Amino acid sequence: MSPTSETVQAPGPLALVMGGGGARAAYQVGFLRALAHRHPRLKVPIITGVSAGAINAVHLAAHPGSFAEAVEDLAELWLSLTMDRVFEVDPRHLTLNTLRWGLQLISGGLLGRPRIQSLMDTTPLRDFLAGPLEARHGPIPGIQANLDAGRLRAVAISTSSYTTGRSITWVQGAGIQPWARPQRRAMLGPLTLDHIMASTALPLFFPAVQIGEEWYGDGGIRLSAPLSPAVHLGAGRILALSTRFEPTAREAALPFTRGYPPPAQVIGSLLNAVFLDLLDQDAWRVEKINRLLRKIPPEERHELRIIDLLTLRPSRDLAQLAGDFEAELPPFFRYLIRGLGTRETESPDVLSFLLFEPGYLARLVEMGERDANARIGEIETVLNGGS
């Protein structure tokens, strides 16, 4: 393409956008490792995340060291994870929760409000994150320190309000104006551990979190435009880290299961649709708008702007990979998850969301690093402000 005013002007602020996917978010750490190896002191002024990607986003935004140091500490965090550090896996606890739900269902609601809020208790994850973030109570101090030092412009994580049905993006930044769109809006203020726990609260599996007067769950549920927080915060270049594998036309036509689909296949399809597919749709919209704007003189674009966008994704189906590590699950949890039919499908997506075990996580980090190196030319173009 011939040079335009966008290619000769200073590139706009860089943003990292990290999607959800539960345990799959370890893949993003591998990408960040490859990036940090080449650019150890990279400045990323805008960082956004949703669901498990919110953990990665806040960790980077709050870390006091260089980009490389922040990424390496994040990698150590993920590689030390085990399932019992994310939620209670004690057989007695899981059995009681399952029985309570079943009893509530067959009672027709006659037992009153259910005592159980979710299948799993994520208190271990809260305790696990509180130490590195130094935020057991109150705001996460590292974020404000980086804002004051000028190393960070804004960090945003998204949640879904079960109380009102809206998507709420919580933003902490300098000189940021809130925004509102149909069924989604931004809220300004210091981020806390509650915001992270709410953004990662996988529906039904993990409990919702009360913030103020409302109850919030996983941010991917209602976030119809995952790139919008970065765009509203002024990003001119975006590296979007997806955890969704994009199959070829031939691969997409192959069946994952034979006969009637087991519950695991149905749940997995829902999880993909809610948490992973929307990033691809939003990226398509951004690229379409870019093509239109390139046909319009800069002085006539008004508030619209061209955004350099690169979406990075796995080179292999992470759900199929999860099946290779099912044996790492705690025995009783493995027994329960098999009851959903995870062994009856070649792509157990629900398993890939919950498989917080060292072997699987290490493989994801390794894959993320390898995939990033394979596309390093495209990444460098975005970093350099190419169009």
Short mmCIF file of N, CA, C and O in Angstrom, two decimals, residues 201-262:
data_model
loop_
_atom_site.label_atom_id
_atom_site.label_comp_id
_atom_site.label_asym_id
_atom_site.label_seq_id
_atom_site.Cartn_x
_atom_site.Cartn_y
_atom_site.Cartn_z
N ALA A 201 -15.28 -15.24 37.24
CA ALA A 201 -16.30 -16.11 37.83
C ALA A 201 -17.08 -16.85 36.74
O ALA A 201 -18.16 -16.41 36.32
N LEU A 202 -16.56 -17.96 36.29
CA LEU A 202 -17.19 -18.80 35.27
C LEU A 202 -18.61 -19.16 35.72
O LEU A 202 -18.80 -19.67 36.82
N PRO A 203 -19.64 -18.88 34.91
CA PRO A 203 -21.02 -19.08 35.33
C PRO A 203 -21.29 -20.48 35.87
O PRO A 203 -20.87 -21.48 35.28
N LEU A 204 -21.97 -20.53 37.00
CA LEU A 204 -22.39 -21.76 37.69
C LEU A 204 -21.22 -22.50 38.32
O LEU A 204 -21.34 -23.02 39.43
N PHE A 205 -20.08 -22.56 37.63
CA PHE A 205 -18.93 -23.25 38.21
C PHE A 205 -18.32 -22.44 39.35
O PHE A 205 -17.99 -23.00 40.39
N PHE A 206 -18.11 -21.12 39.15
CA PHE A 206 -17.48 -20.26 40.14
C PHE A 206 -18.50 -19.26 40.67
O PHE A 206 -19.39 -18.82 39.93
N PRO A 207 -18.40 -18.85 41.94
CA PRO A 207 -19.41 -17.96 42.53
C PRO A 207 -19.29 -16.53 42.04
O PRO A 207 -18.20 -16.02 41.74
N ALA A 208 -20.44 -15.86 41.95
CA ALA A 208 -20.47 -14.43 41.63
C ALA A 208 -19.90 -13.64 42.80
O ALA A 208 -19.79 -14.14 43.93
N VAL A 209 -19.53 -12.39 42.53
CA VAL A 209 -18.91 -11.53 43.53
C VAL A 209 -19.73 -10.25 43.66
O VAL A 209 -20.12 -9.65 42.65
N GLN A 210 -19.98 -9.84 44.89
CA GLN A 210 -20.73 -8.61 45.12
C GLN A 210 -19.79 -7.41 45.15
O GLN A 210 -18.81 -7.39 45.90
N ILE A 211 -20.08 -6.42 44.32
CA ILE A 211 -19.35 -5.16 44.31
C ILE A 211 -20.40 -4.06 44.43
O ILE A 211 -21.25 -3.90 43.54
N GLY A 212 -20.37 -3.33 45.51
CA GLY A 212 -21.44 -2.36 45.77
C GLY A 212 -22.74 -3.08 46.02
O GLY A 212 -22.81 -4.00 46.83
N GLU A 213 -23.76 -2.70 45.28
CA GLU A 213 -25.08 -3.30 45.45
C GLU A 213 -25.38 -4.40 44.44
O GLU A 213 -26.47 -4.99 44.47
N GLU A 214 -24.45 -4.66 43.53
CA GLU A 214 -24.72 -5.61 42.46
C GLU A 214 -23.81 -6.83 42.55
O GLU A 214 -22.74 -6.79 43.15
N TRP A 215 -24.27 -7.92 41.90
CA TRP A 215 -23.50 -9.16 41.84
C TRP A 215 -22.97 -9.34 40.41
O TRP A 215 -23.71 -9.17 39.45
N TYR A 216 -21.68 -9.68 40.34
CA TYR A 216 -21.01 -9.75 39.04
C TYR A 216 -20.41 -11.13 38.81
O TYR A 216 -19.93 -11.80 39.74
N GLY A 217 -20.42 -11.52 37.52
CA GLY A 217 -19.81 -12.77 37.09
C GLY A 217 -18.86 -12.54 35.94
O GLY A 217 -18.48 -11.40 35.63
N ASP A 218 -18.48 -13.60 35.29
CA ASP A 218 -17.47 -13.57 34.24
C ASP A 218 -17.76 -12.50 33.20
O ASP A 218 -18.87 -12.40 32.66
N GLY A 219 -16.73 -11.70 32.91
CA GLY A 219 -16.90 -10.58 32.00
C GLY A 219 -17.20 -10.96 30.57
O GLY A 219 -17.70 -10.13 29.80
N GLY A 220 -16.90 -12.20 30.18
CA GLY A 220 -17.14 -12.60 28.81
C GLY A 220 -18.60 -12.83 28.47
O GLY A 220 -18.95 -12.93 27.29
N ILE A 221 -19.47 -12.91 29.47
CA ILE A 221 -20.86 -13.26 29.22
C ILE A 221 -21.56 -12.22 28.36
O ILE A 221 -22.26 -12.54 27.40
N ARG A 222 -21.38 -10.92 28.68
CA ARG A 222 -22.12 -9.86 27.99
C ARG A 222 -21.23 -8.91 27.21
O ARG A 222 -21.72 -7.93 26.67
N LEU A 223 -19.92 -9.15 27.16
CA LEU A 223 -19.02 -8.23 26.47
C LEU A 223 -19.06 -8.52 24.97
O LEU A 223 -18.30 -9.32 24.44
N SER A 224 -19.96 -7.85 24.27
CA SER A 224 -20.17 -8.11 22.85
C SER A 224 -19.06 -7.55 21.97
O SER A 224 -18.93 -7.94 20.81
N ALA A 225 -18.25 -6.62 22.51
CA ALA A 225 -17.17 -6.01 21.74
C ALA A 225 -15.89 -6.02 22.60
O ALA A 225 -15.56 -5.01 23.23
N PRO A 226 -15.17 -7.14 22.63
CA PRO A 226 -14.00 -7.27 23.52
C PRO A 226 -12.89 -6.26 23.26
O PRO A 226 -12.10 -5.98 24.17
N LEU A 227 -12.81 -5.71 22.03
CA LEU A 227 -11.76 -4.75 21.73
C LEU A 227 -12.15 -3.33 22.13
O LEU A 227 -11.30 -2.43 22.17
N SER A 228 -13.43 -3.11 22.43
CA SER A 228 -13.91 -1.75 22.66
C SER A 228 -13.24 -1.04 23.83
O SER A 228 -12.97 0.17 23.73
N PRO A 229 -12.96 -1.71 24.97
CA PRO A 229 -12.27 -0.97 26.04
C PRO A 229 -10.95 -0.37 25.60
O PRO A 229 -10.65 0.80 25.91
N ALA A 230 -10.14 -1.13 24.86
CA ALA A 230 -8.86 -0.59 24.38
C ALA A 230 -9.07 0.56 23.41
O ALA A 230 -8.34 1.56 23.44
N VAL A 231 -10.08 0.46 22.55
CA VAL A 231 -10.36 1.53 21.59
C VAL A 231 -10.80 2.79 22.33
O VAL A 231 -10.33 3.90 22.05
N HIS A 232 -11.71 2.65 23.31
CA HIS A 232 -12.18 3.80 24.07
C HIS A 232 -11.04 4.45 24.86
O HIS A 232 -11.06 5.67 25.10
N LEU A 233 -10.06 3.66 25.26
CA LEU A 233 -8.95 4.20 26.04
C LEU A 233 -7.88 4.84 25.17
O LEU A 233 -6.85 5.28 25.67
N GLY A 234 -8.11 4.88 23.85
CA GLY A 234 -7.23 5.61 22.95
C GLY A 234 -6.18 4.81 22.23
O GLY A 234 -5.26 5.39 21.64
N ALA A 235 -6.29 3.49 22.22
CA ALA A 235 -5.27 2.66 21.56
C ALA A 235 -5.21 2.94 20.08
O ALA A 235 -6.24 3.10 19.41
N GLY A 236 -4.00 3.00 19.54
CA GLY A 236 -3.80 3.12 18.10
C GLY A 236 -3.28 1.84 17.50
O GLY A 236 -3.38 1.61 16.30
N ARG A 237 -2.71 0.99 18.37
CA ARG A 237 -2.20 -0.32 17.97
C ARG A 237 -2.66 -1.34 19.00
O ARG A 237 -2.57 -1.08 20.20
N ILE A 238 -3.15 -2.48 18.54
CA ILE A 238 -3.67 -3.49 19.47
C ILE A 238 -3.09 -4.86 19.12
O ILE A 238 -3.15 -5.29 17.97
N LEU A 239 -2.55 -5.50 20.13
CA LEU A 239 -2.21 -6.92 20.06
C LEU A 239 -3.26 -7.66 20.88
O LEU A 239 -3.33 -7.50 22.11
N ALA A 240 -4.12 -8.42 20.21
CA ALA A 240 -5.20 -9.15 20.87
C ALA A 240 -4.82 -10.62 20.99
O ALA A 240 -4.52 -11.27 19.99
N LEU A 241 -4.85 -11.12 22.22
CA LEU A 241 -4.43 -12.49 22.48
C LEU A 241 -5.64 -13.37 22.73
O LEU A 241 -6.27 -13.31 23.79
N SER A 242 -5.98 -14.18 21.74
CA SER A 242 -7.12 -15.08 21.83
C SER A 242 -6.65 -16.46 22.27
O SER A 242 -5.47 -16.80 22.13
N THR A 243 -7.55 -17.24 22.83
CA THR A 243 -7.23 -18.64 23.16
C THR A 243 -8.06 -19.60 22.33
O THR A 243 -8.19 -20.77 22.67
N ARG A 244 -8.61 -19.09 21.25
CA ARG A 244 -9.46 -19.90 20.38
C ARG A 244 -8.70 -20.32 19.13
O ARG A 244 -8.16 -19.50 18.41
N PHE A 245 -8.66 -21.61 18.88
CA PHE A 245 -8.04 -22.16 17.68
C PHE A 245 -8.96 -21.93 16.48
O PHE A 245 -10.17 -22.11 16.57
N GLU A 246 -8.36 -21.52 15.36
CA GLU A 246 -9.16 -21.31 14.15
C GLU A 246 -8.86 -22.45 13.17
O GLU A 246 -7.79 -22.48 12.55
N PRO A 247 -9.78 -23.40 13.02
CA PRO A 247 -9.52 -24.55 12.14
C PRO A 247 -9.62 -24.18 10.67
O PRO A 247 -10.25 -23.16 10.31
N THR A 248 -9.03 -25.00 9.84
CA THR A 248 -9.22 -24.84 8.40
C THR A 248 -10.65 -25.29 8.05
O THR A 248 -11.35 -25.89 8.88
N ALA A 249 -11.07 -25.01 6.83
CA ALA A 249 -12.42 -25.41 6.41
C ALA A 249 -12.58 -26.93 6.51
O ALA A 249 -13.64 -27.43 6.92
N ARG A 250 -11.53 -27.66 6.17
CA ARG A 250 -11.60 -29.11 6.23
C ARG A 250 -11.68 -29.59 7.68
O ARG A 250 -12.47 -30.47 8.02
N GLU A 251 -10.87 -28.99 8.57
CA GLU A 251 -10.90 -29.38 9.98
C GLU A 251 -12.23 -29.03 10.63
O GLU A 251 -12.74 -29.80 11.46
N ALA A 252 -12.79 -27.89 10.25
CA ALA A 252 -14.05 -27.46 10.85
C ALA A 252 -15.21 -28.39 10.50
O ALA A 252 -16.20 -28.47 11.23
N ALA A 253 -15.10 -29.11 9.39
CA ALA A 253 -16.17 -30.01 8.96
C ALA A 253 -16.10 -31.37 9.64
O ALA A 253 -17.04 -32.16 9.52
N LEU A 254 -15.01 -31.67 10.32
CA LEU A 254 -14.86 -32.98 10.97
C LEU A 254 -15.65 -33.02 12.27
O LEU A 254 -15.60 -32.08 13.07
N PRO A 255 -16.39 -34.10 12.54
CA PRO A 255 -17.19 -34.18 13.77
C PRO A 255 -16.31 -34.45 14.99
O PRO A 255 -15.30 -35.15 14.91
N PHE A 256 -16.68 -33.85 16.13
CA PHE A 256 -15.98 -34.10 17.38
C PHE A 256 -16.54 -35.32 18.11
O PHE A 256 -15.88 -35.93 18.95
N THR A 257 -17.81 -35.66 17.82
CA THR A 257 -18.46 -36.75 18.52
C THR A 257 -19.42 -37.46 17.58
O THR A 257 -19.85 -36.88 16.57
N ARG A 258 -19.73 -38.70 17.88
CA ARG A 258 -20.67 -39.48 17.09
C ARG A 258 -21.96 -39.65 17.86
O ARG A 258 -21.95 -39.83 19.08
N GLY A 259 -23.08 -39.62 17.16
CA GLY A 259 -24.35 -39.80 17.83
C GLY A 259 -24.76 -38.55 18.59
O GLY A 259 -24.27 -37.44 18.34
N TYR A 260 -25.66 -38.73 19.55
CA TYR A 260 -26.17 -37.59 20.31
C TYR A 260 -25.05 -36.98 21.14
O TYR A 260 -24.33 -37.70 21.83
N PRO A 261 -24.88 -35.65 21.11
CA PRO A 261 -23.76 -35.02 21.81
C PRO A 261 -23.89 -35.15 23.32
O PRO A 261 -24.97 -34.91 23.88
N PRO A 262 -22.82 -35.49 24.01
CA PRO A 262 -22.85 -35.56 25.48
C PRO A 262 -22.91 -34.15 26.07
O PRO A 262 -22.63 -33.16 25.38
#
